PDB file of C-alpha atoms and ligand atoms in Angstrom:
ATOM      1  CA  UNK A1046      95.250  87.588 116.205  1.00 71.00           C
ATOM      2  CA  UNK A1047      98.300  88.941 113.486  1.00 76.00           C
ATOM      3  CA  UNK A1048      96.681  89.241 110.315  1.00 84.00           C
ATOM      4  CA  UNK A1049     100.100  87.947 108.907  1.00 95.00           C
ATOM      5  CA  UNK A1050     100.297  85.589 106.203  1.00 97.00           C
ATOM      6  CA  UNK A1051     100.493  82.003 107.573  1.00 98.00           C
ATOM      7  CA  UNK A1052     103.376  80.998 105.728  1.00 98.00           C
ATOM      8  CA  UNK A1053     104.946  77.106 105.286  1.00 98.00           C
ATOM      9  CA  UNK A1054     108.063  77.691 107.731  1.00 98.00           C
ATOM     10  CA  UNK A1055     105.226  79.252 110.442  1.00 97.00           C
ATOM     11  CA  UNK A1056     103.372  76.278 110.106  1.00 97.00           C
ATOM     12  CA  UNK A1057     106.273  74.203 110.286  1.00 95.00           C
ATOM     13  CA  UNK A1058     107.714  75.873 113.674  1.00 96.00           C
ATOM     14  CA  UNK A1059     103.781  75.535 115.466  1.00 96.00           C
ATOM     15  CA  UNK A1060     105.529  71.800 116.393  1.00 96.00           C
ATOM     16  CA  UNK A1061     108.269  73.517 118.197  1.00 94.00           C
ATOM     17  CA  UNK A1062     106.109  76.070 119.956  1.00 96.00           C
ATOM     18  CA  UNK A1063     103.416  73.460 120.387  1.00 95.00           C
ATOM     19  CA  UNK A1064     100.709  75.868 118.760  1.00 97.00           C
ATOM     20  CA  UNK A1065      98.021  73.596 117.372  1.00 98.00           C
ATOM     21  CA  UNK A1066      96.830  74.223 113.732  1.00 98.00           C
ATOM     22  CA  UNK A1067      93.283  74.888 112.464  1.00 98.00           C
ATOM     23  CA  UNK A1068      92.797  73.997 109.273  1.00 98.00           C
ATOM     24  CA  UNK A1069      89.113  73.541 107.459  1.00 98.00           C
ATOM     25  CA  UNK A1070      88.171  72.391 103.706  1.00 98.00           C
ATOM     26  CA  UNK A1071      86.935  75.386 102.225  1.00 98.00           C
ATOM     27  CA  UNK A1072      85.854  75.349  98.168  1.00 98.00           C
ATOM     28  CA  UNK A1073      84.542  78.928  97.413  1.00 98.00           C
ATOM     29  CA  UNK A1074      85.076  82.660  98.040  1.00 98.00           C
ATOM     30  CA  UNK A1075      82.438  83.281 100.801  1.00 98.00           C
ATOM     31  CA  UNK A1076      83.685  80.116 102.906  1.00 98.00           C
ATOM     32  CA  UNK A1077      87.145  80.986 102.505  1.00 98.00           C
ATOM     33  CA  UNK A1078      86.486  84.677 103.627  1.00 98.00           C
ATOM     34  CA  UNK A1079      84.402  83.616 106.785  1.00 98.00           C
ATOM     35  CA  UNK A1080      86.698  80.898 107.625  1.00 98.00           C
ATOM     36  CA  UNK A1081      89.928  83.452 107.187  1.00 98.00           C
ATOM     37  CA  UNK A1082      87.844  86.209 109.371  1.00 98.00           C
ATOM     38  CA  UNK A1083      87.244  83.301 112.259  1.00 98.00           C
ATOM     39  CA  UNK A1084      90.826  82.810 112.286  1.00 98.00           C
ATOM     40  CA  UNK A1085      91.106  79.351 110.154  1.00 98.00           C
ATOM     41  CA  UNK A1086      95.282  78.624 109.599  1.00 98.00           C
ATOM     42  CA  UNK A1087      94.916  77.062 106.658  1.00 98.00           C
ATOM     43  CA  UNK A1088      92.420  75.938 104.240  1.00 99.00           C
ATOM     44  CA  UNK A1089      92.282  72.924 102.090  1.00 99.00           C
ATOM     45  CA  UNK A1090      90.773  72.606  98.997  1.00 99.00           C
ATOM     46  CA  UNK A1091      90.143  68.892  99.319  1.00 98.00           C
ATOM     47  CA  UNK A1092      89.034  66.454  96.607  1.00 98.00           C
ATOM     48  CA  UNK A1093      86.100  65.716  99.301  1.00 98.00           C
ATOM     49  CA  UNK A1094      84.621  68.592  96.849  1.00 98.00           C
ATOM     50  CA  UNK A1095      83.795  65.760  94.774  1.00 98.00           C
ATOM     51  CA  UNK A1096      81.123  64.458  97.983  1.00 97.00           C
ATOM     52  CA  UNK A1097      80.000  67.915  99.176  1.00 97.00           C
ATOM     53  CA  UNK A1098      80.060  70.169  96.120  1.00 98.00           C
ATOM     54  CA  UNK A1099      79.345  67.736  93.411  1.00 98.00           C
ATOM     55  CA  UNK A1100      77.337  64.886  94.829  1.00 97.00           C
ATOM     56  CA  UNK A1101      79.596  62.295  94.056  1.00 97.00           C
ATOM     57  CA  UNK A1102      79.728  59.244  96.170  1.00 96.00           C
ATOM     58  CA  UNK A1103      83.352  59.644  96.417  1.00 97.00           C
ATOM     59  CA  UNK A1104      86.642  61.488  95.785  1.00 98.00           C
ATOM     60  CA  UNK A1105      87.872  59.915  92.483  1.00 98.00           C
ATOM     61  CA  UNK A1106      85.817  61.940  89.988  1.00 98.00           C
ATOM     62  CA  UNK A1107      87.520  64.889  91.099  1.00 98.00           C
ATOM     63  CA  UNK A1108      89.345  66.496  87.757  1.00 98.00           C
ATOM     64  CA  UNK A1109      92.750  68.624  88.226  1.00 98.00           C
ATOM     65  CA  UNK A1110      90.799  71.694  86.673  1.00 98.00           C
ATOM     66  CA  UNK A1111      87.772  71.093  89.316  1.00 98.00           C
ATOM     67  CA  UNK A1112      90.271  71.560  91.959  1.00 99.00           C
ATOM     68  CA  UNK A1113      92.211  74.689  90.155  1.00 99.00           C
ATOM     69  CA  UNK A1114      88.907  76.082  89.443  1.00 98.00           C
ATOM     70  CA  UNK A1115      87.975  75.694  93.219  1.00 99.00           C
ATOM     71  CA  UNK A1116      91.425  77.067  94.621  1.00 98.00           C
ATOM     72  CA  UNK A1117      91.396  80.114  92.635  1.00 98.00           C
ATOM     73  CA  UNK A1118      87.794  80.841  94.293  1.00 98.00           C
ATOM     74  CA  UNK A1119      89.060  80.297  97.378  1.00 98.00           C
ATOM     75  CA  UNK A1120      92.551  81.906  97.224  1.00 98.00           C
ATOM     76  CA  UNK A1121      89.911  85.094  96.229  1.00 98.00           C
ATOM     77  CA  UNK A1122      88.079  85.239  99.527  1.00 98.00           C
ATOM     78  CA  UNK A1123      91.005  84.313 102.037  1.00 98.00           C
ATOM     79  CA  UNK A1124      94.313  86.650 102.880  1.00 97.00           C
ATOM     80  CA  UNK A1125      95.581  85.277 106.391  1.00 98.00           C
ATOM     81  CA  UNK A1126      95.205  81.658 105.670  1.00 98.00           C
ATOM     82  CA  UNK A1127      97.840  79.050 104.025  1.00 98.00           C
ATOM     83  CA  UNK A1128      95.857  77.624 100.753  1.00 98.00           C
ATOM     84  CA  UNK A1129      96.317  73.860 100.330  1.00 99.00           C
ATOM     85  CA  UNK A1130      94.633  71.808  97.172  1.00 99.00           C
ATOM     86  CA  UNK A1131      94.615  68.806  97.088  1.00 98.00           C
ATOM     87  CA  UNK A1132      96.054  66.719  94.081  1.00 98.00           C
ATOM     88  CA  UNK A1133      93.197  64.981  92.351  1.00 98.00           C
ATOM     89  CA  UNK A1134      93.438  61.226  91.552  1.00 98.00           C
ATOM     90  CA  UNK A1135      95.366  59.565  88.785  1.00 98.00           C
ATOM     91  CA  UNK A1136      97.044  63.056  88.922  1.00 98.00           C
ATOM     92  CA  UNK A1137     100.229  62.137  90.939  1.00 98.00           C
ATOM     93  CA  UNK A1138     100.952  58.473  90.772  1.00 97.00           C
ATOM     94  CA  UNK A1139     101.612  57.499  86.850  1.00 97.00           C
ATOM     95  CA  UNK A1140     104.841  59.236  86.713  1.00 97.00           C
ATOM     96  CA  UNK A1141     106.989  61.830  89.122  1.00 98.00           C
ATOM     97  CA  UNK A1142     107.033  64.046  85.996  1.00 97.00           C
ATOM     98  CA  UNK A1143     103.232  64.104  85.593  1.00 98.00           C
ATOM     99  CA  UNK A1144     103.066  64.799  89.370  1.00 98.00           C
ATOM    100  CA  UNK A1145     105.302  67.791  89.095  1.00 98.00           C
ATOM    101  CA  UNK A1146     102.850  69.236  86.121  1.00 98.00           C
ATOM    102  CA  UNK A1147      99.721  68.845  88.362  1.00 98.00           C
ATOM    103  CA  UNK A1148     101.735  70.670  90.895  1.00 98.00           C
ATOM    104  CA  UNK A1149     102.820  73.472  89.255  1.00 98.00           C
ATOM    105  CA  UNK A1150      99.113  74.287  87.741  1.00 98.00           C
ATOM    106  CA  UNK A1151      97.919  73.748  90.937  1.00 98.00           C
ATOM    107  CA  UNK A1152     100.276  76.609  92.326  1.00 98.00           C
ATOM    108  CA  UNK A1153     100.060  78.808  89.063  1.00 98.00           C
ATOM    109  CA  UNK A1154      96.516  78.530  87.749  1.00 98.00           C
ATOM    110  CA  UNK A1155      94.795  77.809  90.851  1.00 98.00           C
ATOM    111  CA  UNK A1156      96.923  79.939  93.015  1.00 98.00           C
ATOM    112  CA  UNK A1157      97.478  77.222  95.835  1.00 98.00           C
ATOM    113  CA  UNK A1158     100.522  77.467  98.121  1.00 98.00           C
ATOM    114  CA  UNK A1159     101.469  74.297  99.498  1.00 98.00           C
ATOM    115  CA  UNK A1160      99.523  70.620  97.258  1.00 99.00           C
ATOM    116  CA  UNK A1161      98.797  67.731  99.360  1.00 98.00           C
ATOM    117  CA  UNK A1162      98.586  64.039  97.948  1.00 98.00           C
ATOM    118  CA  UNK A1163      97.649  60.298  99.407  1.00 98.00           C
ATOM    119  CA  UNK A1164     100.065  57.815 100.118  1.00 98.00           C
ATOM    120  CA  UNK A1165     103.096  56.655 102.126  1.00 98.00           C
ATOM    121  CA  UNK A1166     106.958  55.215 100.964  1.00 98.00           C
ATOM    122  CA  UNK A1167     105.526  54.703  97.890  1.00 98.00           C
ATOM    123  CA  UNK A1168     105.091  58.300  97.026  1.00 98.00           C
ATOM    124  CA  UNK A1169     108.662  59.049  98.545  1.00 98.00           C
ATOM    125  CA  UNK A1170     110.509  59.553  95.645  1.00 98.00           C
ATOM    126  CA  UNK A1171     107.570  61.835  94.177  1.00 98.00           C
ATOM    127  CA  UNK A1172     107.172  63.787  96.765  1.00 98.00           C
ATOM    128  CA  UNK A1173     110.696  64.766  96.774  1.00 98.00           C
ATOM    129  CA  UNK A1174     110.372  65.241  92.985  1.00 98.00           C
ATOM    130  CA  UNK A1175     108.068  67.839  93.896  1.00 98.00           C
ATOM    131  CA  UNK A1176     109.500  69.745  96.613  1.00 98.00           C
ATOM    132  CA  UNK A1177     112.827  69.801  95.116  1.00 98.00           C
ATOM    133  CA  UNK A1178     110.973  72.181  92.844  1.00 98.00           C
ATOM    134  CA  UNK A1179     110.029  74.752  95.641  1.00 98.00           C
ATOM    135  CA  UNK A1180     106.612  73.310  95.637  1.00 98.00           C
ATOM    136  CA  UNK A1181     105.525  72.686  99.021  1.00 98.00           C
ATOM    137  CA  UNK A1182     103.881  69.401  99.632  1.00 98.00           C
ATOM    138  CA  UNK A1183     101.233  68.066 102.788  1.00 98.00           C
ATOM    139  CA  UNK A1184     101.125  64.490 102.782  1.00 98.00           C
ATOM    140  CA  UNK A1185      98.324  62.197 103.868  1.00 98.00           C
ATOM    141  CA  UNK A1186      98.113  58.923 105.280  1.00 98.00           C
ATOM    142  CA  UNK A1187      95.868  56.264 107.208  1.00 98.00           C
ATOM    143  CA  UNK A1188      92.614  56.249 105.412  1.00 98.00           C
ATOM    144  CA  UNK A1189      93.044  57.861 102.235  1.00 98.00           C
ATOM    145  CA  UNK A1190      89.856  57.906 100.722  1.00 97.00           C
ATOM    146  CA  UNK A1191      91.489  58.093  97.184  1.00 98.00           C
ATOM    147  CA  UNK A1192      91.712  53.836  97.026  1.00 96.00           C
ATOM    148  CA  UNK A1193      88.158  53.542  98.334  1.00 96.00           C
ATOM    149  CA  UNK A1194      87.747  50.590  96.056  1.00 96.00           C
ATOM    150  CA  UNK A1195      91.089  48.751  97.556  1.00 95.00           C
ATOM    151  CA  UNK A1196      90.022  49.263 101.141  1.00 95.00           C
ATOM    152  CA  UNK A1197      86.692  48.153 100.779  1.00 94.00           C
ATOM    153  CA  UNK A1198      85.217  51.105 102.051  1.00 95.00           C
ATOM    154  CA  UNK A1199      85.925  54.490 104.139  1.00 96.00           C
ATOM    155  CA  UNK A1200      87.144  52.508 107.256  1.00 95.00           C
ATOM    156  CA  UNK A1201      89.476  52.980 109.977  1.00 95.00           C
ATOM    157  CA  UNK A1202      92.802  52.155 109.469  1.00 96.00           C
ATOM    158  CA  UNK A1203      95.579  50.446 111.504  1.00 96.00           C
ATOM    159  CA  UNK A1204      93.393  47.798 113.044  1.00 95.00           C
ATOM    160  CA  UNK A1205      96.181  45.498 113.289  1.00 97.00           C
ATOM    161  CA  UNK A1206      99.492  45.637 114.408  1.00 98.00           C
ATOM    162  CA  UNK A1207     101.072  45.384 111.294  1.00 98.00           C
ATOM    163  CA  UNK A1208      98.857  47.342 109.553  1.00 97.00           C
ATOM    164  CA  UNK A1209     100.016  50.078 112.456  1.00 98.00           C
ATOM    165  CA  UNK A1210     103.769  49.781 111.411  1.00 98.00           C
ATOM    166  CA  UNK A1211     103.107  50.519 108.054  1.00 98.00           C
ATOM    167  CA  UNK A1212     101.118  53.501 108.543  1.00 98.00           C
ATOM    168  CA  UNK A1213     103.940  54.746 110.818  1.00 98.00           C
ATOM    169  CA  UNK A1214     106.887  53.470 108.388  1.00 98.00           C
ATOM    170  CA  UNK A1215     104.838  55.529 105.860  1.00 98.00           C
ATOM    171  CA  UNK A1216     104.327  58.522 107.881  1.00 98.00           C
ATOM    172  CA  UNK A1217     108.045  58.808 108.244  1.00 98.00           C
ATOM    173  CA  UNK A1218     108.657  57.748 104.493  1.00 98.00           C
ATOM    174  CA  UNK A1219     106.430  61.120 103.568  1.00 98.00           C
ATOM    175  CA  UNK A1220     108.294  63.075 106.394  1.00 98.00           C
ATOM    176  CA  UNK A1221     111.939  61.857 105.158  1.00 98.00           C
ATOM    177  CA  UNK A1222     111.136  62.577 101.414  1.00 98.00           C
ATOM    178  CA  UNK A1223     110.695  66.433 102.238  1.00 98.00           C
ATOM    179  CA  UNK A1224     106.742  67.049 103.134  1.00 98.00           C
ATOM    180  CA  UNK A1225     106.054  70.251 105.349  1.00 98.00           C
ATOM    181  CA  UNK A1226     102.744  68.405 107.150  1.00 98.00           C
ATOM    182  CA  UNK A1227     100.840  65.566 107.275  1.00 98.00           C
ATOM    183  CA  UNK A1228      97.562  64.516 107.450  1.00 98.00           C
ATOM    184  CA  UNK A1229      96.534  61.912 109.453  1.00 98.00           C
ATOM    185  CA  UNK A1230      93.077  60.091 108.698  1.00 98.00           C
ATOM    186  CA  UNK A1231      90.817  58.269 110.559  1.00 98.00           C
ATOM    187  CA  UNK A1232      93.364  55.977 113.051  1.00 98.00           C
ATOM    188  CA  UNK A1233      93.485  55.073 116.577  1.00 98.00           C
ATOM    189  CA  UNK A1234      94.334  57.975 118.729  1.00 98.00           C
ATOM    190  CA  UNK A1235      97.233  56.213 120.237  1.00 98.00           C
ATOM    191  CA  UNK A1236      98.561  55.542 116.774  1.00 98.00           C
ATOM    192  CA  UNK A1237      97.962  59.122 115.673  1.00 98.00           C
ATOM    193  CA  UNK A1238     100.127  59.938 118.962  1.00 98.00           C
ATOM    194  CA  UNK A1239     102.899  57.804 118.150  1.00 98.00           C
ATOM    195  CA  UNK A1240     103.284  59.419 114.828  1.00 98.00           C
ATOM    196  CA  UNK A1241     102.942  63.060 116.069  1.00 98.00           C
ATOM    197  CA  UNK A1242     105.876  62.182 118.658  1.00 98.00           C
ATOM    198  CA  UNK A1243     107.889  60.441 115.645  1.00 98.00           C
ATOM    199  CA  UNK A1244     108.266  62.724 112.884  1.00 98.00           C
ATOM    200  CA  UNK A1245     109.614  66.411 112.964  1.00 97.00           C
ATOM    201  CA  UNK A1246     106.600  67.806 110.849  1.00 98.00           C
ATOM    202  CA  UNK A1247     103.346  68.737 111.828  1.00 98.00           C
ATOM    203  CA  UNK A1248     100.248  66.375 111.970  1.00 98.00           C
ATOM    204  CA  UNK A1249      96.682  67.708 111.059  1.00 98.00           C
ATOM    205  CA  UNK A1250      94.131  65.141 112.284  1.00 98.00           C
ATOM    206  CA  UNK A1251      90.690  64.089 111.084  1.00 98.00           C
ATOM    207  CA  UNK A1252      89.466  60.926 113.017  1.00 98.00           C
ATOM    208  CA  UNK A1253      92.904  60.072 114.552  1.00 98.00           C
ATOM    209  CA  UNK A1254      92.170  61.604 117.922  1.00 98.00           C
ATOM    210  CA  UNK A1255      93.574  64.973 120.019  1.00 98.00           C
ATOM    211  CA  UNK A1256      97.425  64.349 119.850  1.00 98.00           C
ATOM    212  CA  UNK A1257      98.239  65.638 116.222  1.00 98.00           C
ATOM    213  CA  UNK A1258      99.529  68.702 115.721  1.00 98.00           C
ATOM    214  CA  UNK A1259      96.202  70.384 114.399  1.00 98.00           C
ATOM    215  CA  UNK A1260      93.164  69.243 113.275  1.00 98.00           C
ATOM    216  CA  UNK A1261      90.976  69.314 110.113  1.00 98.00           C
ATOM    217  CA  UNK A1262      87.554  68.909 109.074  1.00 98.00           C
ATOM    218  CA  UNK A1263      85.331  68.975 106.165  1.00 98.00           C
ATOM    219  CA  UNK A1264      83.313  72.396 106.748  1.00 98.00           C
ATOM    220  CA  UNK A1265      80.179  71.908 105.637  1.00 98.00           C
ATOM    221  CA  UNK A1266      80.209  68.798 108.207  1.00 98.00           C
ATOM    222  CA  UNK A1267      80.971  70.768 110.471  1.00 98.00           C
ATOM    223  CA  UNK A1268      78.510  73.290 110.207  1.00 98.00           C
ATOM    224  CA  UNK A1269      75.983  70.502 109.885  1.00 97.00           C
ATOM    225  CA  UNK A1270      75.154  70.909 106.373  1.00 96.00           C
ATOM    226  CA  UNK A1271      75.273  67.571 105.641  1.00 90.00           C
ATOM    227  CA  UNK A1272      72.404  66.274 107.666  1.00 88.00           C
ATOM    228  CA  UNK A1273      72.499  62.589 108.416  1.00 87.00           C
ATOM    229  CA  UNK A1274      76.152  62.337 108.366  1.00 91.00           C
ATOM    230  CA  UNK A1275      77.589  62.252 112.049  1.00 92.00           C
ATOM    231  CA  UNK A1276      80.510  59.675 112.423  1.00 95.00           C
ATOM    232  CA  UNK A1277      82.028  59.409 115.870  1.00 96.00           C
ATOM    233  CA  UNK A1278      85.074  61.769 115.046  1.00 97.00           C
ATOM    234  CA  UNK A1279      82.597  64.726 113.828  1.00 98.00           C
ATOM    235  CA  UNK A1280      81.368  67.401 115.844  1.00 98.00           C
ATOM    236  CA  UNK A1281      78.633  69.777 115.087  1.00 97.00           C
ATOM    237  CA  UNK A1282      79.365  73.304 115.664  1.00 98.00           C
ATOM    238  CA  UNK A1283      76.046  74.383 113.877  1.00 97.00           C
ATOM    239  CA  UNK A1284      73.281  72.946 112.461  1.00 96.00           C
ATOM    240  CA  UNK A1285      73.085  75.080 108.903  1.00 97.00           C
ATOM    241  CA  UNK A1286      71.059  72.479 107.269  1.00 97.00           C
ATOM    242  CA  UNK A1287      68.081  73.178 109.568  1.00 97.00           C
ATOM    243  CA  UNK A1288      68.915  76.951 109.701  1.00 98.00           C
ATOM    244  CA  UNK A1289      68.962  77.049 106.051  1.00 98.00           C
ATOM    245  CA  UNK A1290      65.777  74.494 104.999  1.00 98.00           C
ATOM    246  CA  UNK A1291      63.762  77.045 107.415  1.00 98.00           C
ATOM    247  CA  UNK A1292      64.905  80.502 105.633  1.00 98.00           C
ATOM    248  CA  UNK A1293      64.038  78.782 102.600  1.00 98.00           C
ATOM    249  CA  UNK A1294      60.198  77.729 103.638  1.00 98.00           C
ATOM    250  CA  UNK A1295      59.711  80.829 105.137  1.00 98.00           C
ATOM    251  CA  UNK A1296      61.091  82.652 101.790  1.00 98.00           C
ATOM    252  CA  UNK A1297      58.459  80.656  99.901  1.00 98.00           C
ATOM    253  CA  UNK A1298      56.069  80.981 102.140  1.00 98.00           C
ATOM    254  CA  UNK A1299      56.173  84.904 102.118  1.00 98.00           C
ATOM    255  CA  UNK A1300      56.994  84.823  98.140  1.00 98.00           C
ATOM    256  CA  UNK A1301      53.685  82.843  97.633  1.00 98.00           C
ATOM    257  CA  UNK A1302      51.501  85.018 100.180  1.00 98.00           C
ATOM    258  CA  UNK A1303      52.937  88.481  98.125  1.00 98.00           C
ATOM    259  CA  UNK A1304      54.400  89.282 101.791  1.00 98.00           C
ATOM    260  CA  UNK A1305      57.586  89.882 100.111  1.00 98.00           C
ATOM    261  CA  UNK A1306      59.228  91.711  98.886  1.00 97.00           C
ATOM    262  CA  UNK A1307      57.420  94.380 101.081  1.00 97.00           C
ATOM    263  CA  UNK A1308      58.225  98.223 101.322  1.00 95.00           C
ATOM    264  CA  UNK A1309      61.487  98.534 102.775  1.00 95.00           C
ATOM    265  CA  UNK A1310      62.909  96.362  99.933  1.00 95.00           C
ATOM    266  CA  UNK A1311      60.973  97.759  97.065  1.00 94.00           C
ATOM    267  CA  UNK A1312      62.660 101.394  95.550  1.00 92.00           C
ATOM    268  CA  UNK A1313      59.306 103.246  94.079  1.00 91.00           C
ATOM    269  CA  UNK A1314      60.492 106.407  91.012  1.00 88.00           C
ATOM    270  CA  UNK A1315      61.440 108.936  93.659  1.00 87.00           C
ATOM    271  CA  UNK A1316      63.402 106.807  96.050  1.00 85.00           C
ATOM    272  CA  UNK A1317      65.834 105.890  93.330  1.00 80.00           C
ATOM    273  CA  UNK A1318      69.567 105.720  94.698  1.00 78.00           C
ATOM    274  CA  UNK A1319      72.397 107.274  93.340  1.00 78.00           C
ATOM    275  CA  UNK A1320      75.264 105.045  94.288  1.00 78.00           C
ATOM    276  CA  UNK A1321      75.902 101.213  92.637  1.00 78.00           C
ATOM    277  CA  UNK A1322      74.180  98.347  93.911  1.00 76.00           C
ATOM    278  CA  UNK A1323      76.475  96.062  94.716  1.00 74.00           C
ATOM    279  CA  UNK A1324      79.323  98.114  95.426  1.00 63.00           C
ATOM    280  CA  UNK A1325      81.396  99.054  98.437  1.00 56.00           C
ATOM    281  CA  UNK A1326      80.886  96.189 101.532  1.00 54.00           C
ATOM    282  CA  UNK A1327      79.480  93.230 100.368  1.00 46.00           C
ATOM    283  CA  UNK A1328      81.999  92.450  97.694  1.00 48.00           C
ATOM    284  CA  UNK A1329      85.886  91.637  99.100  1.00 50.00           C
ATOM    285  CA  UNK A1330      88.558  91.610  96.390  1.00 51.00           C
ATOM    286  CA  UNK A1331      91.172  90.565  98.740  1.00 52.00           C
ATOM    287  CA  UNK A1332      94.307  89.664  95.808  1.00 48.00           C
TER     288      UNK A1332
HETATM  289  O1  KIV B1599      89.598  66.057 100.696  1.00 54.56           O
HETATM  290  C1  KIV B1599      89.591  66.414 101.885  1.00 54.56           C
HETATM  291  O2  KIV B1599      88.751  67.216 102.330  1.00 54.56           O
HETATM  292  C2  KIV B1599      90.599  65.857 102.769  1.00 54.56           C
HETATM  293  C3  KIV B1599      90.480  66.121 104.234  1.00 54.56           C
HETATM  294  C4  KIV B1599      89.342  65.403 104.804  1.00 54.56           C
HETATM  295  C5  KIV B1599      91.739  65.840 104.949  1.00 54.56           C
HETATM  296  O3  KIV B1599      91.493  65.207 102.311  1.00 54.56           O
END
């Protein structure tokens, strides 16, 4: 695989050449860096760092400087990938003018490439605001977990019929007003499909079936660090939750039974080395 940046107009032409995109959340250096070396396309710093990071039982606690604070960790540890954050609530939808300000900290302080915010034609004319500035913007309909309280819940969207028109008269809304991508969220495959076949942009999935463009997911679901949480659209490509609960006990086991640290980690007055500690491999400056 090219080591190349993944820039917005690559993404954008992965439609034409019917390339699907890989995209993963990713919050932190280490993530970012494995997720760029396994040959993620782009990363998103999602506000669902409010559930996984800080324990939150939802996204709207989420601050603009958590999510700067986040991207600049993550824009740290990945080269290859396109960096995403998300736009936190209450940051985008007073004003246009306050939406363009999130934006541009987002991109300057937190070092993010492309923001991504909830909503359909209602967010048109911000949306535009903000691209017009040369900020490029991922949009994100069908569940958007944002108006939790509104929609009773994190449910599936587009249910009804009408409730499927809107979703795709919004999808096209957030694809007229300028936005590079879109996410899709938790929707009926076939109405996932329709979308993917009616706008020009790319669609990232998460719940809304194989059609769209690419797909995301929230990494440390994935990796089956969240135990307990399996929803139908979620597969488990590890189970890290088990993997790490058992280094642990056997850490404390050892610790308590003086089996470690044992020789070969212990440096006695003769043995001491010359070079740094920390140095050389294990640390990655990669800006
Ligand atoms: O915040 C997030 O992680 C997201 C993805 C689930 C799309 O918005």
């Amino acid at each position: 695989m090219s080591s190349k940046k993944v820039t917005v107009p690559a993404l954008a032409a992965r439609k034409l050449k019917n390339k699907k995109i890989v995209m993963l959340t990713a919050y932190d250096a280490t993530f970012a860096r494995l997720a760029d070396d396994a040959g993620a396309d782009m990363l998103l710093v999602g506000d669902s760092l409010g559930m996984v990071i800080q324990g939150h039982d939802n996204t709207i606690p989420v601050t603009l400087d958590d999510v700067i604070y986040h991207t600049r960790c993550v824009a740290r540890g990945a080269r290859r990938p396109h960096i995403c954050a998300d736009m936190p609530f209450m940051t985008y939808k007073v004003s246009s003018e306050e939406a363009l300000h999130a934006a541009g900290r987002l991109i300057q302080e937190g070092r993010a490439e492309s923001v991504k915010l909830e909503g359909g034609a209602e967010m048109a004319e911000t949306i535009a605001r903000v691209v017009s500035a040369g900020i490029p913007v991922v949009g994100h309909v069908g569940l958007t977990p944002q108006s939790v309280h509104s929609l009773g819940g994190f449910k599936m969207q587009g249910k009804t019929s009408a409730s499927r028109d809107r979703i795709i008269q919004d999808a096209k809304a957030v694809a007229d007003a300028g936005a590079f991508c879109l996410v899709l969220e938790s929707m009926p495959a076939q109405l996932a499909e329709t979308i993917t076949e009616e706008v020009t942009i790319p669609t990232v999935g998460i719940g809304a079936g194989p059609h769209c463009d690419g797909q995301v997911l929230v990494i440390y679901d994935m990796l089956g660090m969240n135990e307990g949480f399996k929803p139908k659209f979620l597969k488990l490509y590890a189970s890290m939750g088990g993997d790490i609960k058992r280094a642990v006990a056997t850490y404390a086991e050892e610790v308590r039974a003086g089996a470690f640290p044992a020789p070969e980690h212990t440096t006695t007055i003769d043995q001491q080395p010359q070079g740094e500690l920390y140095g050389g491999g294990s640390k990655d400056t990669r800006h």
